[in-house]
CSV table of C-alpha atoms in Angstrom, one decimal:
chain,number,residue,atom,x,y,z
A,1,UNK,CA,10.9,239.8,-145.4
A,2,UNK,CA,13.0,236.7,-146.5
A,3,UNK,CA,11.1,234.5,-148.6
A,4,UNK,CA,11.9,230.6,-148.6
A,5,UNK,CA,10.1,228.4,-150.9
A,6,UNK,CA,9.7,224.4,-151.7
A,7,UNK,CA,8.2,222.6,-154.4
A,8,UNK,CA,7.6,218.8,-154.0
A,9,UNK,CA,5.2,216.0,-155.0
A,10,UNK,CA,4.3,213.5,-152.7
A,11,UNK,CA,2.9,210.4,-154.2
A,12,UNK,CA,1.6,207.1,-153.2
A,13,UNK,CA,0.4,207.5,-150.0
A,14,UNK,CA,-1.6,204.9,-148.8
A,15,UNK,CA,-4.7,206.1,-146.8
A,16,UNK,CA,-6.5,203.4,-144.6
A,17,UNK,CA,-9.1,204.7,-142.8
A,18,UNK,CA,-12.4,203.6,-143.1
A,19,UNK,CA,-30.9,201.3,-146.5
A,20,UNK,CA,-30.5,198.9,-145.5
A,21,UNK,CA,-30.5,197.0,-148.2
A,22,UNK,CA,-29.7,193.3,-147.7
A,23,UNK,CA,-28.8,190.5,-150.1
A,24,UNK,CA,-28.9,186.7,-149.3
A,25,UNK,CA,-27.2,183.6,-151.6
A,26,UNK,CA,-27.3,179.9,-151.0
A,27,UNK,CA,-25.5,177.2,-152.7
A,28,UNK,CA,-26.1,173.9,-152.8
A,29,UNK,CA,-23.9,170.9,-152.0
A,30,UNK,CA,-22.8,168.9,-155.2
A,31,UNK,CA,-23.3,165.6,-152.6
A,32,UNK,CA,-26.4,165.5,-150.9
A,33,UNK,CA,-28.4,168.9,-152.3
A,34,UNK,CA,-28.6,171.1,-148.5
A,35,UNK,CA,-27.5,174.2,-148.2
A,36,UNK,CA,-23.8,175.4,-148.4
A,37,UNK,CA,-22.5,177.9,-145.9
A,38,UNK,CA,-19.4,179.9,-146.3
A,39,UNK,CA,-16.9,179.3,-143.1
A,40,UNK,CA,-15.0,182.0,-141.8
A,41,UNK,CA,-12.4,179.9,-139.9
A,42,UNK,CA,-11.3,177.8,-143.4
A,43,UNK,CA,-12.0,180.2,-145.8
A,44,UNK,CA,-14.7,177.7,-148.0
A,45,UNK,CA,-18.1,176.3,-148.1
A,46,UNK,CA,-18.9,173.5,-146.0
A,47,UNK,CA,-21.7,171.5,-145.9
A,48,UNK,CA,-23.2,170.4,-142.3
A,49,UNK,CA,-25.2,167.0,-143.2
A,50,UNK,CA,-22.7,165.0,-145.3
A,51,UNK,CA,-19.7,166.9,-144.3
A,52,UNK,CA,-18.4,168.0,-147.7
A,53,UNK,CA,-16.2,170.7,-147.8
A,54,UNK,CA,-15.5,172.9,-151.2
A,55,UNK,CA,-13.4,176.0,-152.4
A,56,UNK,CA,-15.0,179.3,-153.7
A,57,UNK,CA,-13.4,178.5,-157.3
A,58,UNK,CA,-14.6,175.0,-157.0
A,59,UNK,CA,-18.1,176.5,-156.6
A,60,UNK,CA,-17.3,179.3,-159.1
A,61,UNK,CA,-16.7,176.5,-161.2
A,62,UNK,CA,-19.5,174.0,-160.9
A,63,UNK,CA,-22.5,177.1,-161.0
A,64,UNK,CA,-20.2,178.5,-164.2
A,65,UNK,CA,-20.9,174.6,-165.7
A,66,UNK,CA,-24.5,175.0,-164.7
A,67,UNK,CA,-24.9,178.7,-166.8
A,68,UNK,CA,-23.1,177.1,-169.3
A,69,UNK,CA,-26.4,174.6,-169.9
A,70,UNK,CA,-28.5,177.8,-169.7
A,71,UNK,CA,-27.1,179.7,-172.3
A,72,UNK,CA,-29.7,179.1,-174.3
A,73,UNK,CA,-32.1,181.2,-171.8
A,74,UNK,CA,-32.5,185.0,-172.6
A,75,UNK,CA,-30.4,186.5,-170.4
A,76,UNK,CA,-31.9,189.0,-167.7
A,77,UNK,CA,-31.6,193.3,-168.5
A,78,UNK,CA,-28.2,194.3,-167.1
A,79,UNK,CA,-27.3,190.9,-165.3
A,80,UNK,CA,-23.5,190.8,-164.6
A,81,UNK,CA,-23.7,188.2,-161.7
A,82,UNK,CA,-21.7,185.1,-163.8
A,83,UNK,CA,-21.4,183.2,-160.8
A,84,UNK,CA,-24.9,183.2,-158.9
A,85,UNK,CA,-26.5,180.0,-160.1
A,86,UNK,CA,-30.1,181.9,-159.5
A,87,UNK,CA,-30.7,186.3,-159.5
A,88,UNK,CA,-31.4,187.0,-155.9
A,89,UNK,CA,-35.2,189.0,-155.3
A,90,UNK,CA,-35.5,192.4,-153.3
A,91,UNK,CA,-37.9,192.4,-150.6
A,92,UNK,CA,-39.7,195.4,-149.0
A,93,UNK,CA,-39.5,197.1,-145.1
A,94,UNK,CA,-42.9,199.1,-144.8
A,95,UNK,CA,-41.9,199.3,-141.7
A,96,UNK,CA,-38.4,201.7,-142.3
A,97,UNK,CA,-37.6,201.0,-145.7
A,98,UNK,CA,-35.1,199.0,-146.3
A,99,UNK,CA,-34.3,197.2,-149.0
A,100,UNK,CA,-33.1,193.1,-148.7
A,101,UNK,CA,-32.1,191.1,-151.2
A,102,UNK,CA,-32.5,187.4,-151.1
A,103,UNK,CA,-32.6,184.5,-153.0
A,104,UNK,CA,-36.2,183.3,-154.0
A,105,UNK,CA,-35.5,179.8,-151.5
A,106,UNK,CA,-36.0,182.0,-148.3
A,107,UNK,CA,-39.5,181.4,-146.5
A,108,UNK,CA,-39.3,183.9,-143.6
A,109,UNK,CA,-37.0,187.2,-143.9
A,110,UNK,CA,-36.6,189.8,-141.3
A,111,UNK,CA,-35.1,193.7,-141.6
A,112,UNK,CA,-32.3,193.2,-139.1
A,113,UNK,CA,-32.9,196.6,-138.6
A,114,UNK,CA,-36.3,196.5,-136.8
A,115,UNK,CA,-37.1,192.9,-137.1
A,116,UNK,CA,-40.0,193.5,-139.0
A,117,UNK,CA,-41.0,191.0,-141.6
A,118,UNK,CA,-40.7,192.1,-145.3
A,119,UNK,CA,-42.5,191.6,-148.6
A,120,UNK,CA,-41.0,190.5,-152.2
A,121,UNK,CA,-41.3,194.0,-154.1
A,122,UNK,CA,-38.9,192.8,-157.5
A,123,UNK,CA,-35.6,191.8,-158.8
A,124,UNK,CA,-31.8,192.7,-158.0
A,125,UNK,CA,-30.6,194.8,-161.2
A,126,UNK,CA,-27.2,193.7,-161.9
A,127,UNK,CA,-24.9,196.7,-161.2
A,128,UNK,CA,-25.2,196.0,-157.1
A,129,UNK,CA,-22.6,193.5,-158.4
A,130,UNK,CA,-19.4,194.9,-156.2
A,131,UNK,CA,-15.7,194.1,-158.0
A,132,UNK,CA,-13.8,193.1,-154.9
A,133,UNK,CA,-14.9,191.7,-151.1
A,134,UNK,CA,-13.4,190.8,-148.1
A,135,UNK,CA,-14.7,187.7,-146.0
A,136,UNK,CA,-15.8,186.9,-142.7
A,137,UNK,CA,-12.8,185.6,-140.8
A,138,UNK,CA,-14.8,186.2,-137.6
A,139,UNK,CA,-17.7,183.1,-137.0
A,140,UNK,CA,-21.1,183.6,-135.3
A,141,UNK,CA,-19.7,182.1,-132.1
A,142,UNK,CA,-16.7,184.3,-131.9
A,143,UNK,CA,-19.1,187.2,-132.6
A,144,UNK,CA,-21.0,186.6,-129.7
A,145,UNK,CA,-18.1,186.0,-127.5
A,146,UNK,CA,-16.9,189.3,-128.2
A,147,UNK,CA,-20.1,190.9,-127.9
A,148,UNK,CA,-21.3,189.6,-124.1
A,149,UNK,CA,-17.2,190.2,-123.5
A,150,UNK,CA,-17.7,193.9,-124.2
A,151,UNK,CA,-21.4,194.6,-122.4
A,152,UNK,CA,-21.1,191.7,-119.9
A,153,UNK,CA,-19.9,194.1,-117.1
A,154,UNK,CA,-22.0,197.4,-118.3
A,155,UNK,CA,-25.4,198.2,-117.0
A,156,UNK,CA,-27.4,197.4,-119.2
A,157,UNK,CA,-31.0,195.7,-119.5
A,158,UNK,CA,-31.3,192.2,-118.8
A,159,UNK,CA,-32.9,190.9,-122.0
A,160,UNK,CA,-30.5,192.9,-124.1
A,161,UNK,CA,-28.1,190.2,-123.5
A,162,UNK,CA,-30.7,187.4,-123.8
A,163,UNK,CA,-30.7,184.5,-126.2
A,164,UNK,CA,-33.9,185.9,-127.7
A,165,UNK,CA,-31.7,188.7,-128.3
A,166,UNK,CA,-28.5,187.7,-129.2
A,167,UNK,CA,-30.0,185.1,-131.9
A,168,UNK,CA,-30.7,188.7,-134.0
A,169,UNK,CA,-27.0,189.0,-134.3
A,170,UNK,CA,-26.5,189.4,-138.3
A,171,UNK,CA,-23.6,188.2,-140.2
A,172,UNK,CA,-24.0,191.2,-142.9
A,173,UNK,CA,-21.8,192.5,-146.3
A,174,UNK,CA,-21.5,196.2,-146.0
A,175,UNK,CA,-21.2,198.0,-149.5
A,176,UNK,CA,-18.8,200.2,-149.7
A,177,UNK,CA,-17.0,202.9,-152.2
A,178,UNK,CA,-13.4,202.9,-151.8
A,179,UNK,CA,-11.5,205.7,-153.7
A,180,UNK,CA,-8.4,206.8,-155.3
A,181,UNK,CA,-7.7,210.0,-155.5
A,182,UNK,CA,-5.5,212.8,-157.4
A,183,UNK,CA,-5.1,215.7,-155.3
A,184,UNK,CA,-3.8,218.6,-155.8
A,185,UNK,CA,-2.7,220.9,-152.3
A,186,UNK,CA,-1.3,224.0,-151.5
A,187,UNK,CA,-0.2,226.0,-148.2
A,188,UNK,CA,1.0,229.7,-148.4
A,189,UNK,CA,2.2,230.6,-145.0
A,190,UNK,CA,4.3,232.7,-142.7
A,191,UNK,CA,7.1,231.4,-140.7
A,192,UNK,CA,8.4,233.5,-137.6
A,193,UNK,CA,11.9,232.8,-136.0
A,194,UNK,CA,12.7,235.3,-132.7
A,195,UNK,CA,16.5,235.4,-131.4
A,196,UNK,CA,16.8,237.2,-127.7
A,197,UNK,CA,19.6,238.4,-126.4
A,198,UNK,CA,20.7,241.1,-123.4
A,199,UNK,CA,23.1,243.8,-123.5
A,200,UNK,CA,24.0,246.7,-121.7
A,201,UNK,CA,21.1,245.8,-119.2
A,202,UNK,CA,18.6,246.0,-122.1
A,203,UNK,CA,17.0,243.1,-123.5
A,204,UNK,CA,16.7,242.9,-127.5
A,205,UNK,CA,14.6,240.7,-129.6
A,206,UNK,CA,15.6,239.8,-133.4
A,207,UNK,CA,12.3,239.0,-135.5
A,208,UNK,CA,12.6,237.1,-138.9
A,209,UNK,CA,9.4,236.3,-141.2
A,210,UNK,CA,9.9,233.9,-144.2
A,211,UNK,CA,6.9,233.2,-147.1
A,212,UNK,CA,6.1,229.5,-147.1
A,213,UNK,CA,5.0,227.8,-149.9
A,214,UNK,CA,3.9,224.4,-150.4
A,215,UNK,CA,2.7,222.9,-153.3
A,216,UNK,CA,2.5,218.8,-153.8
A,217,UNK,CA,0.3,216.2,-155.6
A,218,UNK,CA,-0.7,213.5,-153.4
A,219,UNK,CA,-2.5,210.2,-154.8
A,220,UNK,CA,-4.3,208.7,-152.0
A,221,UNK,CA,-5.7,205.5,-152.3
A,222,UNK,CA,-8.5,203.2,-151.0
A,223,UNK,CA,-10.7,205.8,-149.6
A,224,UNK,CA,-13.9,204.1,-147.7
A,225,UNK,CA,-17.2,205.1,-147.5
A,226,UNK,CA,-20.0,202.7,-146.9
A,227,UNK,CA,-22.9,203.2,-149.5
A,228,UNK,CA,-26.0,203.3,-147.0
A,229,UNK,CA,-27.9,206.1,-145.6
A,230,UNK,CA,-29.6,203.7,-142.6
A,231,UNK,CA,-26.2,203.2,-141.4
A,232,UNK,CA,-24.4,205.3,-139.4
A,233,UNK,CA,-21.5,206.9,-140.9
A,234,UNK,CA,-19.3,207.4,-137.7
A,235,UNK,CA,-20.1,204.0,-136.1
A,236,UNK,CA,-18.9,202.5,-139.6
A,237,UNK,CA,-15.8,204.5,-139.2
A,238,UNK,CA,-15.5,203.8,-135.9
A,239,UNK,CA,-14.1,199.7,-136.4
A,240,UNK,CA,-11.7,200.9,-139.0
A,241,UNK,CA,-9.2,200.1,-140.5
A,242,UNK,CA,-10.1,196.8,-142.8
A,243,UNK,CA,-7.1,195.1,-144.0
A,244,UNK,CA,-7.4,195.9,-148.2
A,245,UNK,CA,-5.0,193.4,-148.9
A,246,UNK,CA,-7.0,190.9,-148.3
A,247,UNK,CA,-9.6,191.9,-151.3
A,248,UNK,CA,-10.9,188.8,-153.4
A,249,UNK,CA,-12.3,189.1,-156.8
A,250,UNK,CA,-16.2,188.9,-155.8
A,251,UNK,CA,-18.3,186.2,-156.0
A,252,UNK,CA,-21.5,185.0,-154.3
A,253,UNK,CA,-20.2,182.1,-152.7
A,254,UNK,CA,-18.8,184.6,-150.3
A,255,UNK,CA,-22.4,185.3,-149.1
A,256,UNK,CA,-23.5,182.1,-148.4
A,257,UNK,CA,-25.0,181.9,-145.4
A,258,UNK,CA,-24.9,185.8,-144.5
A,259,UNK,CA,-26.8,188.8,-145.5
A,260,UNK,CA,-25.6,192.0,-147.9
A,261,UNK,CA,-26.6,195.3,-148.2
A,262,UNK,CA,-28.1,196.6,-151.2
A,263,UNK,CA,-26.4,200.5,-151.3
A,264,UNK,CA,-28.8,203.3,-151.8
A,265,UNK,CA,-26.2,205.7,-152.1
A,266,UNK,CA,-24.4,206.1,-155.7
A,267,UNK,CA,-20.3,206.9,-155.5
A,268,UNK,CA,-21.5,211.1,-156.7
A,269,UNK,CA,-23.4,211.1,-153.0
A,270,UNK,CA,-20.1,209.9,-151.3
A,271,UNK,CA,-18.1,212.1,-153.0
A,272,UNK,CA,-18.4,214.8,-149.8
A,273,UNK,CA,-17.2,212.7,-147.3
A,274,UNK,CA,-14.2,211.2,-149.1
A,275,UNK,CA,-13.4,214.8,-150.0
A,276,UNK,CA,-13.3,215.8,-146.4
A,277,UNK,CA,-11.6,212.2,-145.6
A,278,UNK,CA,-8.5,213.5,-148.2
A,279,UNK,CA,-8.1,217.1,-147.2
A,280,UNK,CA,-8.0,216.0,-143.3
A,281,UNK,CA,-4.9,213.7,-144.9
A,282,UNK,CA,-3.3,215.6,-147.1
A,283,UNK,CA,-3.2,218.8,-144.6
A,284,UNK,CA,-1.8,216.3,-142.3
A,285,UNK,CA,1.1,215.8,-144.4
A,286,UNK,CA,1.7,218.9,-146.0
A,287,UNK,CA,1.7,220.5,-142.8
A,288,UNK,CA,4.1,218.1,-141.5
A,289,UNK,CA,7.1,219.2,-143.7
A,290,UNK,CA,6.7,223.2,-142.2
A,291,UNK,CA,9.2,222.9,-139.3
A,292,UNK,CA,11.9,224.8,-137.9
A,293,UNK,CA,10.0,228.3,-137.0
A,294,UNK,CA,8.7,229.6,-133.7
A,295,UNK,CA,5.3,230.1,-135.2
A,296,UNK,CA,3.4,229.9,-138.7
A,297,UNK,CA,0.4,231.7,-139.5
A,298,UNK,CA,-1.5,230.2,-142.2
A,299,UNK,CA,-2.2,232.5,-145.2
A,300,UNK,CA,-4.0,230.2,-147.4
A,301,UNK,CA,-4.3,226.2,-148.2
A,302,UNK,CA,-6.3,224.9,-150.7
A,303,UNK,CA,-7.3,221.1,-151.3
A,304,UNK,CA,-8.8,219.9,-154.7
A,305,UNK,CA,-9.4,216.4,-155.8
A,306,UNK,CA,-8.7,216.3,-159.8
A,307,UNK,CA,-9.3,212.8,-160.1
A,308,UNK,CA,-11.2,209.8,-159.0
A,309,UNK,CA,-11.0,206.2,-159.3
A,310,UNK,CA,-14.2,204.5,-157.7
A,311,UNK,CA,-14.5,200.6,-156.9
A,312,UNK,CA,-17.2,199.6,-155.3
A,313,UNK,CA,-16.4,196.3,-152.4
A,314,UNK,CA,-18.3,194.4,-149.9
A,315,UNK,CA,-16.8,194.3,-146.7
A,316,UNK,CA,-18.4,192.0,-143.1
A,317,UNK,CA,-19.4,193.4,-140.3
A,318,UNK,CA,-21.5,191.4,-137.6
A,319,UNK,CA,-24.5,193.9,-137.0
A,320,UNK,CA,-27.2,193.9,-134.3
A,321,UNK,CA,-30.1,196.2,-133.4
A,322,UNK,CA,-32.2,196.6,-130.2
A,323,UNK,CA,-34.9,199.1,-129.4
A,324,UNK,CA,-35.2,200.1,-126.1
A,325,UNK,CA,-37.8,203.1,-124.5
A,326,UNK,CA,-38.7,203.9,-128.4
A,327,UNK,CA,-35.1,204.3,-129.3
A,328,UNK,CA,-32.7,201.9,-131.2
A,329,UNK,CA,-29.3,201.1,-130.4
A,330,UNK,CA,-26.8,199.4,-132.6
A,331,UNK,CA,-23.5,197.2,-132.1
A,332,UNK,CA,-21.3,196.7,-134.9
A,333,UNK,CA,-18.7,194.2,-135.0
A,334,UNK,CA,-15.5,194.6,-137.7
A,335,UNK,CA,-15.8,191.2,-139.2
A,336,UNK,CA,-12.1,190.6,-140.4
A,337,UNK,CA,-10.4,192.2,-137.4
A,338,UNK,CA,-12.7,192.0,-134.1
A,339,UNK,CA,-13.1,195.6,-133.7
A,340,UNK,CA,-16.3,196.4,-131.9
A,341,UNK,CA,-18.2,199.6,-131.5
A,342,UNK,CA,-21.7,200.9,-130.6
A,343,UNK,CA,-24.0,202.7,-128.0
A,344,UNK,CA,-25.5,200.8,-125.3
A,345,UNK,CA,-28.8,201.7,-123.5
A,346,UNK,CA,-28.3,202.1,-119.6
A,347,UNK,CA,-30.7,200.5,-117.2
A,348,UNK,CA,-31.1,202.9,-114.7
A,349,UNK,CA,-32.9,201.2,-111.9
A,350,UNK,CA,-29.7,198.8,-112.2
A,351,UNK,CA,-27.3,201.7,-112.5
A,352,UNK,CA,-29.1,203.0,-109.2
A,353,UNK,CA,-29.3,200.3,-107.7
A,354,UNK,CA,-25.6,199.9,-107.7
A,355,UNK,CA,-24.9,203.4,-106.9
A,356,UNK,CA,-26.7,203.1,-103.9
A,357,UNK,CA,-25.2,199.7,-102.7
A,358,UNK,CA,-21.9,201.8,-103.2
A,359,UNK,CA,-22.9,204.6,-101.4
A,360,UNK,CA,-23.9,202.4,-98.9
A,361,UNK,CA,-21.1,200.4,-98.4
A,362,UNK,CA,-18.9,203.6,-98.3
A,363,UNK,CA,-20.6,205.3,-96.0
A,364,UNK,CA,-20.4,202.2,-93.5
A,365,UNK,CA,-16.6,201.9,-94.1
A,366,UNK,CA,-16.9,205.6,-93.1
A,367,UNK,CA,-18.7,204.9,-90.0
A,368,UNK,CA,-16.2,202.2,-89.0
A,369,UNK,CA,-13.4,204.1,-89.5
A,370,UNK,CA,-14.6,207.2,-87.8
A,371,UNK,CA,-15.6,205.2,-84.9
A,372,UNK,CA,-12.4,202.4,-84.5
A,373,UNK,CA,-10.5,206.7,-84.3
A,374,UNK,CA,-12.9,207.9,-81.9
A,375,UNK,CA,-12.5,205.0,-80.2
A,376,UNK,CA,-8.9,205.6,-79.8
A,377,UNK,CA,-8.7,209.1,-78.8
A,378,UNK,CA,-11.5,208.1,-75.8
């Protein structure tokens, strides 16, 4: 047996793949004193009474100058949020659970999960402070375009796509652990070549096997997994890719005027998936340099992360719920790119309905047919 062997390293390739607990901040305008919403479209805070219009540094800024007057307050266990001007509040589910944070101006909260109201249960510690997020480019409006776009023509039940409905549409920050990882991979394998030839009326077959050996380091970065248990993992996965290079250094001005999650899953509990998420990529490539041989029977591979770099992000996603027949349905709605996914519950009297009109109609354009050929042949 021939043995051929190659040693490389692969490194820097880029992987982009892709409870609840939610979180709610309000700023105030410098002008008149309403509340300051963050605007996909422009990319800052705008304010709808007086018009004024202001940066996310230029808020950074003015709540910084605000702490600044404060320092002479005891500053709260563990607080890292420099640039809320007030420490959001958690509120309570009884219903399923979740966790929302809020600020402590909110008079009526709802779990966009079940729509249930919710009760103030403490304080946000600090370290749900993410280090990078990603804004909304996509508005309400567009949201819901895209939404009645994609069930308009499905059959589904009639109030799903009410306004009553629609208005539980939820601008929401997903958190989410991205990850670098130091892999370490290996393949052992046998290669088979066959060469066929005739001669002398007998047909001959040539056999070579060659040992294959692959060894490479890979560092794959920005590895997602979303930090919630409530949330589906595959549905999440489902409207990847985000675009990473669009991360901003975080800050609550981001999250005026939307929701964010609270995770309830630490970066050791996501550790699993991104595993699987890095062997599925590094296999991928390593297997993709093993060409040239009739067939290869694997003999062993081995896949073993050696090092991990966590960073914990915020990322949007336009979220709705529905229950229908004592189960709930979810739509999800990629936030920076438009990417939509989710299950739908079917009407079935509607979907019947329909079937039956078709049939109908087929079997008269049957009838017609049959009888206009009858009608010839007498």
């Amino acid at each position: 047996m021939l043995k051929r062997t190659s040693i490389f390293s692969l490194d820097g390739s880029r992987f982009i793949i892709h409870s609840i607990d939610m979180d709610i901040f309000e700023y105030k305008c410098p002008n008149c004193g309403a509340d300051l919403k963050f605007n996909p479209q422009a990319q800052n805070l705008s304010c709808e009474y007086c018009g004024g219009t202001f940066t996310v540094d230029e808020i950074k800024r003015l709540y910084a100058e605000k702490d600044k007057e404060d320092e002479a307050k005891p500053e709260a266990p563990n607080d890292e949020s420099a640039d809320s001007g007030e420490e959001p509040k958690v509120y309570y589910c009884s219903s399923c659970g979740a966790e929302i944070m809020a600020d402590s101006e909110r008079t009526a909260l709802f779990c966009y999960y079940c729509h249930n109201p919710v009760i103030l249960s403490g304080k946000m510690s600090g370290k749900y402070r993410p280090e990078k997020i990603i804004g909304f480019t996509i508005d309400r409006e567009n949201a819901l375009k895209k939404f009645k776009s994609w069930c308009f023509k499905k059959f589904v039940p009639r109030n799903f796509k009410s306004n009553q409905q629609l208005e539980k549409i939820t601008g929401l920050y997903v958190p989410f652990w991205l990850a670098d990882c130091t892999v370490s991979s290996n393949i052992d394998a046998i290669g088979k070549t066959s060469t066929h030839w005739t001669s002398g009326g007998y047909t001959y077959t040539k056999t070579k096997e060659y040992g294959i050996v692959r060894r490479a380091d890979f560092l794959v970065q920005g590895v997602p997994a979303d930090g919630s248990k409530k949330i589906d993992d595959e549905l999440m996965e489902s409207i990847e890719p985000f675009d990473y290079t669009a991360l901003q250094d975080f800050s609550s001005a981001y999250l005026s005027g939307f929701y964010a999650d609270k995770y309830d899953m630490d970066k050791e509990d996501m550790l699993p998936r991104i595993s699987e998420r890095v062997s599925a990529t590094c296999r991928e490539k390593l297997r993709a340099t093993v060409g040239g041989y009739d067939s290869i029977s694997v003999q062993n591979e081995s896949y073993e992360i050696t090092k991990v770099d966590w960073h914990y992000i915020m990322l949007p996603v336009w979220f709705m719920s529905y229950k229908y027949k004592d189960k709930m349905y979810e739509f999800v709605l990629n936030g920076q790119t438009g990417k939509i996914s989710g299950s739908l519950p079917i009407h079935k009297p509607l979907l019947n309905a329909c079937c039956a009109g078709l049939f109908a109609a087929t079997t008269a354009v049957v009838f017609l047919v049959a009888g206009f050929l009858m009608g010839g042949i007498f």
